Short mmCIF file of C-alpha atoms in Angstrom, two decimals:
data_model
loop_
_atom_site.label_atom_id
_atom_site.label_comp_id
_atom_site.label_asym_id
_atom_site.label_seq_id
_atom_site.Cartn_x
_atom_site.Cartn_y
_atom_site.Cartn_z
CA UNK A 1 -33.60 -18.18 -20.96
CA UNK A 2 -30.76 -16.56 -19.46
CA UNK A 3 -30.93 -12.83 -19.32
CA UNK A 4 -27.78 -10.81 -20.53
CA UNK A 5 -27.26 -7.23 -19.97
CA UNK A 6 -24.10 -5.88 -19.30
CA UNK A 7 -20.48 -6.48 -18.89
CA UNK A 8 -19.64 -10.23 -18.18
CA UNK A 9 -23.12 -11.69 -18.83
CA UNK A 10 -21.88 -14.09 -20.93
CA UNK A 11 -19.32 -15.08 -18.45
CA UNK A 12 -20.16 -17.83 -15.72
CA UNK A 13 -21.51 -16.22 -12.44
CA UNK A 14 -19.35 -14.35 -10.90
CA UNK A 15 -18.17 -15.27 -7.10
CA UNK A 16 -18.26 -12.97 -3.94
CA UNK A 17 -14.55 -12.53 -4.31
CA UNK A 18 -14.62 -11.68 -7.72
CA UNK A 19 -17.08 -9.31 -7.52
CA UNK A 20 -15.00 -7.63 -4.65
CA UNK A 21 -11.98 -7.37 -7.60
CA UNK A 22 -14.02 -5.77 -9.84
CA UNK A 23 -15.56 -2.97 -7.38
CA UNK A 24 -11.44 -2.72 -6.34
CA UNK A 25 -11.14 -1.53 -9.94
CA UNK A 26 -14.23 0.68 -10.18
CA UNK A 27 -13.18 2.19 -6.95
CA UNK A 28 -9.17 2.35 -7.83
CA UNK A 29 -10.42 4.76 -10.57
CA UNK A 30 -12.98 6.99 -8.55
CA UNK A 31 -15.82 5.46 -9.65
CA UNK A 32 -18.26 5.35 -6.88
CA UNK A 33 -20.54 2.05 -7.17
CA UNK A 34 -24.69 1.83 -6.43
CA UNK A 35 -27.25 -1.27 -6.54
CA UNK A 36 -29.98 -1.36 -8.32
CA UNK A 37 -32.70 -4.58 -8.29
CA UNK A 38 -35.57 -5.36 -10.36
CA UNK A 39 -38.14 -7.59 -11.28
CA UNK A 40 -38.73 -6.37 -14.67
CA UNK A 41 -34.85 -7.27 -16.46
CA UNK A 42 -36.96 -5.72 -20.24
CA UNK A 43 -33.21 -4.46 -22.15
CA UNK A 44 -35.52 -0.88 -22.30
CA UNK A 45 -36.25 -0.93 -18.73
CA UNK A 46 -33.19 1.65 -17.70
CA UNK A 47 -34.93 2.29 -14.53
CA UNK A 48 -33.95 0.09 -11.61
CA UNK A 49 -35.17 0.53 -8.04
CA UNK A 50 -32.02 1.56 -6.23
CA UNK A 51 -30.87 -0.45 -2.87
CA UNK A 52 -29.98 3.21 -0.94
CA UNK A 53 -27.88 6.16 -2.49
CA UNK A 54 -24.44 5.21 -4.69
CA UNK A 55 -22.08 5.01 -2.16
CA UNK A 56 -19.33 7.87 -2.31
CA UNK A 57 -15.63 8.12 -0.95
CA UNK A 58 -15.24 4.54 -0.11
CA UNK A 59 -12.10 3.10 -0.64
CA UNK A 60 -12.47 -0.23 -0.44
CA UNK A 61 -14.75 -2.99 -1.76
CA UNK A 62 -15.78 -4.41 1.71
CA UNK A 63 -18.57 -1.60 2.24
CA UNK A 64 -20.46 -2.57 -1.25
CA UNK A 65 -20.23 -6.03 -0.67
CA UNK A 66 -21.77 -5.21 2.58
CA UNK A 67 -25.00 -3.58 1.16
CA UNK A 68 -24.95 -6.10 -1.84
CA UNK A 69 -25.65 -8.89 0.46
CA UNK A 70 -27.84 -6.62 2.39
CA UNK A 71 -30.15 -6.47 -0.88
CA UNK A 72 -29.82 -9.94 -1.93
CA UNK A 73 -31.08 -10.94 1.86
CA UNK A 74 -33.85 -8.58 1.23
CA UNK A 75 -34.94 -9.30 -2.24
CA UNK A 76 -33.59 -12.81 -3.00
CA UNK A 77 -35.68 -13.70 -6.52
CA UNK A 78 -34.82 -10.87 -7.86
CA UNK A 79 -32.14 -9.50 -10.41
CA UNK A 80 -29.70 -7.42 -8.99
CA UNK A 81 -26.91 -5.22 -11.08
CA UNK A 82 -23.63 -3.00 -9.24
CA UNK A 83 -22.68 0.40 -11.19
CA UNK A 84 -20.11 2.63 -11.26
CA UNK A 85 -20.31 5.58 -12.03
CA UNK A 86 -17.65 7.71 -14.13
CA UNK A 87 -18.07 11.35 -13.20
CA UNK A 88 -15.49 12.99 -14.64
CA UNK A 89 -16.15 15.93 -16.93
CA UNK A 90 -16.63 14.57 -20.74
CA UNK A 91 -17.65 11.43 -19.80
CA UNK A 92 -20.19 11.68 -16.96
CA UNK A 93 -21.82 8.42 -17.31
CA UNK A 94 -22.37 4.49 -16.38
CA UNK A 95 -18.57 3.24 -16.73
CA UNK A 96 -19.38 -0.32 -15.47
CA UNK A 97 -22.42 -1.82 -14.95
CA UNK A 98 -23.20 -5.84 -14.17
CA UNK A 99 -25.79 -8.51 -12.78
CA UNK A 100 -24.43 -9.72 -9.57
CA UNK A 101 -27.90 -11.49 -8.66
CA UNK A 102 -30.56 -13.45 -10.95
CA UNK A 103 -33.45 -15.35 -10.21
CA UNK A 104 -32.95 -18.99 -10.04
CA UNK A 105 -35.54 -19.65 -13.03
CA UNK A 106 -36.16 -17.15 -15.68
CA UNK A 107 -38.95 -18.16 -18.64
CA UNK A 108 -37.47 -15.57 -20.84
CA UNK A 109 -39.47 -13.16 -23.96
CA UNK A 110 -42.21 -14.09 -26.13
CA UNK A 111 -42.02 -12.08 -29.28
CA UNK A 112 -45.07 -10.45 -30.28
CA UNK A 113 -45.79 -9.12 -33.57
CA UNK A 114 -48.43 -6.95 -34.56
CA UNK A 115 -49.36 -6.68 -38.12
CA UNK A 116 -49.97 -3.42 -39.36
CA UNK A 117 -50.97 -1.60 -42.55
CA UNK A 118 -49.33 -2.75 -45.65
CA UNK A 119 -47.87 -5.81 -44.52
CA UNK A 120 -46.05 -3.53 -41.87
CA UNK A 121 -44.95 -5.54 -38.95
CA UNK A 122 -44.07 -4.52 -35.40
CA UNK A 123 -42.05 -6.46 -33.02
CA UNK A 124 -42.38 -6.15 -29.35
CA UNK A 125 -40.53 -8.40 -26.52
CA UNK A 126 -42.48 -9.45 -23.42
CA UNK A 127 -41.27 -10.83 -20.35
CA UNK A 128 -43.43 -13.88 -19.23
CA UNK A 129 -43.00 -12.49 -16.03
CA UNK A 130 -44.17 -9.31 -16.07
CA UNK A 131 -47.74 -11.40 -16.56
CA UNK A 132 -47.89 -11.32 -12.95
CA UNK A 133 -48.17 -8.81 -10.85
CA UNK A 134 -44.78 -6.99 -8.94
CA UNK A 135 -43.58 -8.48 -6.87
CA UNK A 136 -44.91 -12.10 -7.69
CA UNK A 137 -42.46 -12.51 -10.72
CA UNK A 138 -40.17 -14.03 -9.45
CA UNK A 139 -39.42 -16.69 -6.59
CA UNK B 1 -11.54 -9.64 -21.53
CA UNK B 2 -10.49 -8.97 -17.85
CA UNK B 3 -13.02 -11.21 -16.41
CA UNK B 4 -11.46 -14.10 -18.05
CA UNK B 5 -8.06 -12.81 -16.48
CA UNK B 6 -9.56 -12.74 -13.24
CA UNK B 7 -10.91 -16.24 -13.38
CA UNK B 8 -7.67 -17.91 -13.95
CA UNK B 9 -6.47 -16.13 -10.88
CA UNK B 10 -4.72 -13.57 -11.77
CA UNK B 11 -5.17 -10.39 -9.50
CA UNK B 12 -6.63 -7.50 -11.09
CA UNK B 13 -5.37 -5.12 -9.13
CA UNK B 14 -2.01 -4.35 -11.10
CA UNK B 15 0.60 -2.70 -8.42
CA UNK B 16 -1.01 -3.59 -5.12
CA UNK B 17 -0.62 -7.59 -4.25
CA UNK B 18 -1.90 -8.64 -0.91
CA UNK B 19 0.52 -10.41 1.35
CA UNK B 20 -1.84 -13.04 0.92
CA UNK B 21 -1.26 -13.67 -2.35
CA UNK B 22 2.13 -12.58 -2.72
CA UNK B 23 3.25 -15.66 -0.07
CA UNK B 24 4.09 -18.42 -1.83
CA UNK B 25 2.76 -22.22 -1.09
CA UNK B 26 2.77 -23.44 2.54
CA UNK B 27 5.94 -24.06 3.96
CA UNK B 28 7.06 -27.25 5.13
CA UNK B 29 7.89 -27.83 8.93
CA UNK B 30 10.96 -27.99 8.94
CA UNK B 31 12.04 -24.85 6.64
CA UNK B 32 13.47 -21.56 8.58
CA UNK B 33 12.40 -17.89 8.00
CA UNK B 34 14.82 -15.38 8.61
CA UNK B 35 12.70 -12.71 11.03
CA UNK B 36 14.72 -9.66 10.28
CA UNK B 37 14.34 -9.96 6.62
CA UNK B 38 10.56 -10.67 6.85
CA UNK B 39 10.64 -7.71 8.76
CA UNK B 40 12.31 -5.43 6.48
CA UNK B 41 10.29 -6.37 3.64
CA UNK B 42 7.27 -5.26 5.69
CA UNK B 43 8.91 -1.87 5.30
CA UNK B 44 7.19 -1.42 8.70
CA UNK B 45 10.09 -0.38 11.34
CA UNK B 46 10.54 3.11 8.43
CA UNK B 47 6.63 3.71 10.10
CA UNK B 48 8.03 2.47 13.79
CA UNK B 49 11.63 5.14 13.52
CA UNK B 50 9.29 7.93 12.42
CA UNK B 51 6.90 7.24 15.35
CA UNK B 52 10.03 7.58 17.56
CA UNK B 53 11.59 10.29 15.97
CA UNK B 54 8.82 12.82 15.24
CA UNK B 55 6.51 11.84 18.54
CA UNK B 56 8.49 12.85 21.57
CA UNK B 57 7.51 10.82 24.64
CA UNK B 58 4.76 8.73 24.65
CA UNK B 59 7.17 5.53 25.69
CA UNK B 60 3.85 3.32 27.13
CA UNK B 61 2.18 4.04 23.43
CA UNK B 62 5.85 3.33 21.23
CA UNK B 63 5.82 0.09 23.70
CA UNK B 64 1.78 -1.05 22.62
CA UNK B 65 2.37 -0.20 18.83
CA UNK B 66 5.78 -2.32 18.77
CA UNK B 67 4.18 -5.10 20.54
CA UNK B 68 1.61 -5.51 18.05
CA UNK B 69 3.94 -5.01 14.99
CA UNK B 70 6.11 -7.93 16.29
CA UNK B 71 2.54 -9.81 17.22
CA UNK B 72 1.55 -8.73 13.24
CA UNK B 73 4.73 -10.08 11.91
CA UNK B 74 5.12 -13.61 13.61
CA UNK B 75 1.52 -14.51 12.84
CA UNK B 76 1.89 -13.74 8.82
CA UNK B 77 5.20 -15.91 9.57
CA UNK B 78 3.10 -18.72 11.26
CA UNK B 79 0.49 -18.53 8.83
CA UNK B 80 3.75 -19.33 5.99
CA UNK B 81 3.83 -22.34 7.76
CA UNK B 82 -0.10 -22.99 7.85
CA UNK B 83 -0.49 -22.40 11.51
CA UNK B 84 -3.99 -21.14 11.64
CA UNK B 85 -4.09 -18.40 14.86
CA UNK B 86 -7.25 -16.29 13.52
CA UNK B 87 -6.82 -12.58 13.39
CA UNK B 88 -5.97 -10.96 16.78
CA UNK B 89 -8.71 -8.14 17.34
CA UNK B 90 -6.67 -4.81 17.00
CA UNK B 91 -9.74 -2.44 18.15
CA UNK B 92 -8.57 0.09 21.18
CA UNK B 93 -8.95 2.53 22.84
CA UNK B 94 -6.93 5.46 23.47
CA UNK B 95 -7.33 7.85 26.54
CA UNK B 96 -5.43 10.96 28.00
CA UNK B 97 -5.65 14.19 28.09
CA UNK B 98 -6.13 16.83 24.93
CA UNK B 99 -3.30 17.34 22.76
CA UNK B 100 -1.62 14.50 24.13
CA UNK B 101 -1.09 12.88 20.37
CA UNK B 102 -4.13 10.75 19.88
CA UNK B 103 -5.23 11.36 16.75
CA UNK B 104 -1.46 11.74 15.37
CA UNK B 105 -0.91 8.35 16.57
CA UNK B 106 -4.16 6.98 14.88
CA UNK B 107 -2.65 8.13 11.59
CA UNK B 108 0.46 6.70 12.04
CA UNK B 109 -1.59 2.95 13.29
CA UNK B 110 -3.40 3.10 9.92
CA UNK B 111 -0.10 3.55 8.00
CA UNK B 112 1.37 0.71 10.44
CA UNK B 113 -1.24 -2.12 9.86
CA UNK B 114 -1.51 -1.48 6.37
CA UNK B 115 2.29 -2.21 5.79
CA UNK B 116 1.73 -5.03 7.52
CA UNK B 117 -0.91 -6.17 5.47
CA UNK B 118 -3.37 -6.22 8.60
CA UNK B 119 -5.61 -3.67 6.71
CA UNK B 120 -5.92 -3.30 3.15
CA UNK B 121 -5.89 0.02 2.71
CA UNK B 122 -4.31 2.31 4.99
CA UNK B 123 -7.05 5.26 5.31
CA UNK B 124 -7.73 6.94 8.28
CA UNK B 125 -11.54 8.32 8.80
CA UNK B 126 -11.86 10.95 11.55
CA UNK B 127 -15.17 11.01 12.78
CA UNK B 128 -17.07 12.34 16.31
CA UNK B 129 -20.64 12.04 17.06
CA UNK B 130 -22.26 14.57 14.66
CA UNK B 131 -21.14 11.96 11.72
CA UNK B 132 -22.55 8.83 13.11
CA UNK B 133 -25.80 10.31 15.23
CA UNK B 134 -28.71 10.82 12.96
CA UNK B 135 -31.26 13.81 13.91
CA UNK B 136 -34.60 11.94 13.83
CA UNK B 137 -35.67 8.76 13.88
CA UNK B 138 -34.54 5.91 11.45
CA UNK B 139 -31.95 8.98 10.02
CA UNK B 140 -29.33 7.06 12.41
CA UNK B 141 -28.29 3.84 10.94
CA UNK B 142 -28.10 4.92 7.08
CA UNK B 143 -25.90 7.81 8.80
CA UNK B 144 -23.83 4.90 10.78
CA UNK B 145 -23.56 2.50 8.51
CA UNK B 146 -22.71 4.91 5.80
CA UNK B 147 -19.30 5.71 7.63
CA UNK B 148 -18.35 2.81 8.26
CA UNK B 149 -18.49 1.63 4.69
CA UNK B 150 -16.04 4.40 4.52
CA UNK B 151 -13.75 3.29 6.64
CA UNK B 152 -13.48 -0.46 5.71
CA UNK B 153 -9.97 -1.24 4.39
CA UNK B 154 -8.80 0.99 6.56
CA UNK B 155 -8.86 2.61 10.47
CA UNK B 156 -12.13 4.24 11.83
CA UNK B 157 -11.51 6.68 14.61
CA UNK B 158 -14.06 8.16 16.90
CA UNK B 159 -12.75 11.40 18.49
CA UNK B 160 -14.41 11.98 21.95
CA UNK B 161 -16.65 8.88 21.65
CA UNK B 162 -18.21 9.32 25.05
CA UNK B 163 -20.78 11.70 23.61
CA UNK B 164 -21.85 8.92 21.57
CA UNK B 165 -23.92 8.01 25.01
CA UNK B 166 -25.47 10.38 27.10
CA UNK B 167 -26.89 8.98 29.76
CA UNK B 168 -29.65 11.48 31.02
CA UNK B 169 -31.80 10.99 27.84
CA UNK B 170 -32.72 7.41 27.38
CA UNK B 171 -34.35 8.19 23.91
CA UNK B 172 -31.07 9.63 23.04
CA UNK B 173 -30.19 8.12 19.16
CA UNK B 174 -26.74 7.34 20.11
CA UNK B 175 -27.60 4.36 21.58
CA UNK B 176 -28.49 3.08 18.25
CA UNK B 177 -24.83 4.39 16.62
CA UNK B 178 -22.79 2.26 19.28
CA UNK B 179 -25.32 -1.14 18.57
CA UNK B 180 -24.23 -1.06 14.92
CA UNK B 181 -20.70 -0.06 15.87
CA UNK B 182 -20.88 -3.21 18.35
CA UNK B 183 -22.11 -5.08 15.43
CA UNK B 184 -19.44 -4.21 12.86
CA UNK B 185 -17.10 -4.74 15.10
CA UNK B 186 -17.95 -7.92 15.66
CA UNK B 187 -18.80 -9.54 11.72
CA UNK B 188 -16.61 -7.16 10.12
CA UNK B 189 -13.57 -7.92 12.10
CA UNK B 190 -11.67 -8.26 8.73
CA UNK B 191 -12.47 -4.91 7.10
CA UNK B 192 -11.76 -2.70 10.03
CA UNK B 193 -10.09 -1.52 13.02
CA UNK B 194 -12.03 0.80 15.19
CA UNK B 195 -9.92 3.39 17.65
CA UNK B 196 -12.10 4.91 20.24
CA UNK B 197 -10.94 8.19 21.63
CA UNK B 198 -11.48 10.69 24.65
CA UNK B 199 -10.49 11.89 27.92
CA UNK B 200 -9.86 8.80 30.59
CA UNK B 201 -12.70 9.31 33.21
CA UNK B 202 -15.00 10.18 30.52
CA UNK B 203 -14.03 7.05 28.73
CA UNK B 204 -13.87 4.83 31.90
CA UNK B 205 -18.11 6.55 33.03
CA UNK B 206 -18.44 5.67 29.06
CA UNK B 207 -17.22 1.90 29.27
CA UNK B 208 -19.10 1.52 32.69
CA UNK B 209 -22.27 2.26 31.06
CA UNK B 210 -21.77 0.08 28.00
CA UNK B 211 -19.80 -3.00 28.84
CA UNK B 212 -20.11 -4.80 25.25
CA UNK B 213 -17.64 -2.09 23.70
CA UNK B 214 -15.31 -2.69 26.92
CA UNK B 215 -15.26 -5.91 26.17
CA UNK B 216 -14.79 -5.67 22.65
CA UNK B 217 -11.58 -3.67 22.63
CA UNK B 218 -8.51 -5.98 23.06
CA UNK B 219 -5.88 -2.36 23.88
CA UNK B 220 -6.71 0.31 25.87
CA UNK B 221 -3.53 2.74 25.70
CA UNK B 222 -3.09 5.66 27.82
CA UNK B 223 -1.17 8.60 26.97
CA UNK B 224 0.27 10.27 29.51
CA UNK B 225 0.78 14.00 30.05
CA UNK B 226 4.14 15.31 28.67
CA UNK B 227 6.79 16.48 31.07
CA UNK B 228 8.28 20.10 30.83
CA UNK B 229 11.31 18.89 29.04
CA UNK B 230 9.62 16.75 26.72
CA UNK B 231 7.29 19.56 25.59
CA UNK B 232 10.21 21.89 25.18
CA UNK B 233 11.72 19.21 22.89
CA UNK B 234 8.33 19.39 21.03
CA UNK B 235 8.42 23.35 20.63
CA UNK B 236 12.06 23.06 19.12
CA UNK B 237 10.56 20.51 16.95
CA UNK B 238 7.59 22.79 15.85
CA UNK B 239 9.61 25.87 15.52
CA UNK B 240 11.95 23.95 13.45
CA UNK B 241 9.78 22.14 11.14
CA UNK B 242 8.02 26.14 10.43
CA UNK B 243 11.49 26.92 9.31
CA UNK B 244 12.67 28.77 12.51
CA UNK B 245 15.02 28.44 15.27
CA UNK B 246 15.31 29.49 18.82
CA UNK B 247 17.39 32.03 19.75
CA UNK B 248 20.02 31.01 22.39
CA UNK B 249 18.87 32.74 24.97
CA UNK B 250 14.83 31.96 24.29
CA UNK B 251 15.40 28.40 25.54
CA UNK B 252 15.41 29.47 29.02
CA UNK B 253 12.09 31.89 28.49
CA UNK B 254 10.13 28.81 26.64
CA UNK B 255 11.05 26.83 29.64
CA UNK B 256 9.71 29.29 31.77
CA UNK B 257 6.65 30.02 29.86
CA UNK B 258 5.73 26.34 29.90
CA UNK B 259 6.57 25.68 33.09
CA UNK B 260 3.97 28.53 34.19
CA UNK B 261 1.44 27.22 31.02
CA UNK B 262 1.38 23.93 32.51
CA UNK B 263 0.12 25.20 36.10
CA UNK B 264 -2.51 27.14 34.37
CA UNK B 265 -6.32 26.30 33.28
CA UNK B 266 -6.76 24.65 29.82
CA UNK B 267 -3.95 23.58 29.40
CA UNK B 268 -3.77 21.42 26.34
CA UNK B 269 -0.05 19.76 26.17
CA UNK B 270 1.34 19.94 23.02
CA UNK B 271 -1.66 21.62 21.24
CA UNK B 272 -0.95 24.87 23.85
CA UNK B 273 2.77 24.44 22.81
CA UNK B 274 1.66 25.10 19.08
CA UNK B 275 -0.43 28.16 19.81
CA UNK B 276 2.16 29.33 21.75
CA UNK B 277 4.28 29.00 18.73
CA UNK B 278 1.88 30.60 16.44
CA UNK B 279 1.42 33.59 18.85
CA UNK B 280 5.36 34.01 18.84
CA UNK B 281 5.38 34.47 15.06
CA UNK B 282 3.02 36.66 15.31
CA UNK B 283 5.04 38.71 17.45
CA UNK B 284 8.15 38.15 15.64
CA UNK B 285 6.39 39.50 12.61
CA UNK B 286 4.62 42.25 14.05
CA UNK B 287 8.40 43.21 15.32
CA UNK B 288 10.37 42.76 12.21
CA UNK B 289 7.67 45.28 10.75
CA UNK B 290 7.88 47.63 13.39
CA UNK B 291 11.48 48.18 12.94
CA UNK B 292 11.53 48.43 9.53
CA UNK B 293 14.42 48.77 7.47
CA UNK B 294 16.39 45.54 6.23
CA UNK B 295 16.22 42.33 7.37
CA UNK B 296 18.77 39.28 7.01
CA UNK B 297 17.74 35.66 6.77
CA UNK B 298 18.69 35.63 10.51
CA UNK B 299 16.27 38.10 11.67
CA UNK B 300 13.84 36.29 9.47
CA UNK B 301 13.94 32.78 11.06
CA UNK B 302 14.78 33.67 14.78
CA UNK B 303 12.44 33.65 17.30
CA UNK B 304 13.37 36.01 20.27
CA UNK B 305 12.97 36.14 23.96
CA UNK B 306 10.49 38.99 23.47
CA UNK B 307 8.58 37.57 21.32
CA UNK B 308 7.36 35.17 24.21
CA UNK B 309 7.61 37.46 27.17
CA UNK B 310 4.94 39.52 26.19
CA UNK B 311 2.30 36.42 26.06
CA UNK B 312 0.15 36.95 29.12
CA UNK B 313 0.94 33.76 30.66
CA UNK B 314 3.84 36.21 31.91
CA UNK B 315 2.05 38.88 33.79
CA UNK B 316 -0.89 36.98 35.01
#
């Protein structure tokens, strides 16, 4: 099952190049960009590890392409998403945000429900992954 | 909605196409390119005149810098014509004394390369050894790497990079700054142009001790010290561009002053000539005040002989 969470993820993978294009727009508007990688790609997990600090004052798309193959290198199975960041005052928040890495296999959710009282059901996604233990998920 | 732009190759950066992709097809062998108009469309002899113009002197630089703009221009022309000549490696060095235009020249390089489309920005990032040297261990390369991602797109310059390697303390962390410099200098060849800066036998002890960066930097431009007149040329220039004039018969005093400047201690070329300009204002203001009463636009924007002949390069 092929994970999608954010912009373009129902879009072909992107290339190198076009990758570069977009940061050239996130930086053309003062955006400054960051990488963030995972194992656990849950839609509620918000937390990412983050590959170093979000990069400020660049001004060209060369240095985060840099550290995004830096990261891949380093964690190669895992998924890996590019933000940038909007910091200007009244909107101070994630402008642009999109997987430039995924594992090569991903076995998806299981849904689980859990009956309650009353006929009451709850529903709760679950990564087949996340069975085993960080780290190990993916390869 | 842009991502399906992009794929059908449009750029996506409205108002900035790269020469690249503002060439059209290769060209077949036999066509003709007119030179000059290739060369205005560069827009890159308006950066060239105000090199000559503003920067007085400095004819071995003005020579380098042309050579490589006309070096620049004929390879985008070859590569119209699919003549593959890889890019040349623009990284130098410049050495010569202080306040002999360095960094002014770096500025005007970044400006250069990026009209003709050698870099894609255009930035300049002034840096010396306190930005790229770390203060304990492992806080180096983050540090390094971090402005140098900075500078991509665009010219790093290194002011005084000797200090980068001192040789009495072997543990000394700038060793580690110039590997990853060596190393971006090499991969990154695209993304950057590095300009090393310093005094020449500092440089030259600096080089001796770390041949890969010698060896790495295609130009290695001197400047050379200005002469008396060309420094007086530079004071009119100052003075004028501050919105005041010389007096007639202050020409002859700033000659003088110069001439004894130069013979003196820390003396620092066109950098002394400003301060000396900056103390003559002072003077001139300090004057207009005393005197009171009113003052014309004339008194205003005249600098007088007295206003230099009290500096103490006079009665030492």
């Amino acid at each position: 099952m092929r994970v999608t969470q954010g912009t373009f993820s129902y879009l072909p993978e992107l290339t190198d190049e076009e990758i570069g294009l977009q940061v050239a727009y996130a930086l053309d508007r003062g955006w400054p960009c960051s990488i963030e990688f995972t194992d656990d790609p849950h839609p509620r997990n918000t937390y990412w590890e983050m590959w170093g600090l979000p990069m400020f004052d660049l001004k060209d798309p060369a240095g985060v392409l840099l550290e995004l193959n830096e990261c891949r290198k380093a964690y190669p199975a895992a998924y890996i998403r590019l933000n940038a960041y909007d910091a200007r005052y009244g909107r101070q928040t994630t402008a642009l945000s999109f997987l430039v890495q995924r594992p090569a296999e991903e076995p998806g959710f299981r849904l689980d429900r859990a009956e309650g009282s009353d006929r009451r059901i709850g529903y709760t996604t679950h990564a087949y992954a996340a069975d085993r233990p960080q780290g190990e998920r993916y390869r | 909605m842009s991502g399906f732009a992009m794929r059908n190759g449009s750029p996506a950066t409205p108002g900035e196409p790269s020469p690249a992709e503002a060439a059209p097809a290769t060209l077949p062998p036999d066509a003709r390119v007119d030179l000059a108009r290739e060369r205005a469309e560069s827009h890159a002899d308006e950066v060239l005149d105000a090199l000559d113009s503003e920067l007085i002197g400095l004819v071995p630089v003005k020579t380098r810098i042309r050579e490589i703009a006309a070096l620049l221009l004929v390879d985008r022309v070859r590569g119209r014509f699919g003549i593959d000549s890889g890019r040349p490696s623009l990284h130098m060095c410049f050495t010569g004394s202080p306040g002999t235009g360095k960094t002014t020249v770096a500025v005007r390089l970044a400006e250069l390369l990026h009209r003709l489309g050698y870099i894609r920005k255009g930035h300049l990032v002034s840096v010396t050894r306190d930005d790229l040297v770390g203060q304990y261990v492992g806080h180096t390369a983050p540090k390094t790497k971090e402005v140098l991602k900075r500078a991509m797109g665009g010219v790093l310059f290194i002011d005084e990079a000797y200090y980068l390697y001192r040789a009495e303390n072997e543990r000394d962390y700038g060793q580690e700054a110039i590997e990853i410099l060596l190393q971006v200098m090499e991969n990154s060849r695209d993304d950057l142009v590095v300009v090393l800066a310093g005094y020449k036998d500092r440089m030259d002890s600096f080089f001796s001790s770390n041949p890969g960066m010698s060896s790495r930097i295609a130009h290695h431009v001197d400047f050379p010290d200005y002469e008396t007149a060309e420094l007086e040329e530079i004071g009119r220039l100052m003075t004028a561009r501050e919105g005041y004039r010389l007096a007639p018969e202050t020409e002859p005093v700033l000659r003088d002053y110069l001439e004894r400047r130069r013979g003196q201690p820390r003396f620092a070329n066109a950098r002394s000539v400003r301060n000396a300009v900056e103390r003559a204002r002072l003077r001139h203001a300090s004057r207009l005040v005393a005197a009171g009463g009113e003052v014309t636009r004339e008194d205003l924007t005249t600098l007088r002989p007295e206003d230099f002949l009290a500096s103490r390069v006079f009665t030492a």
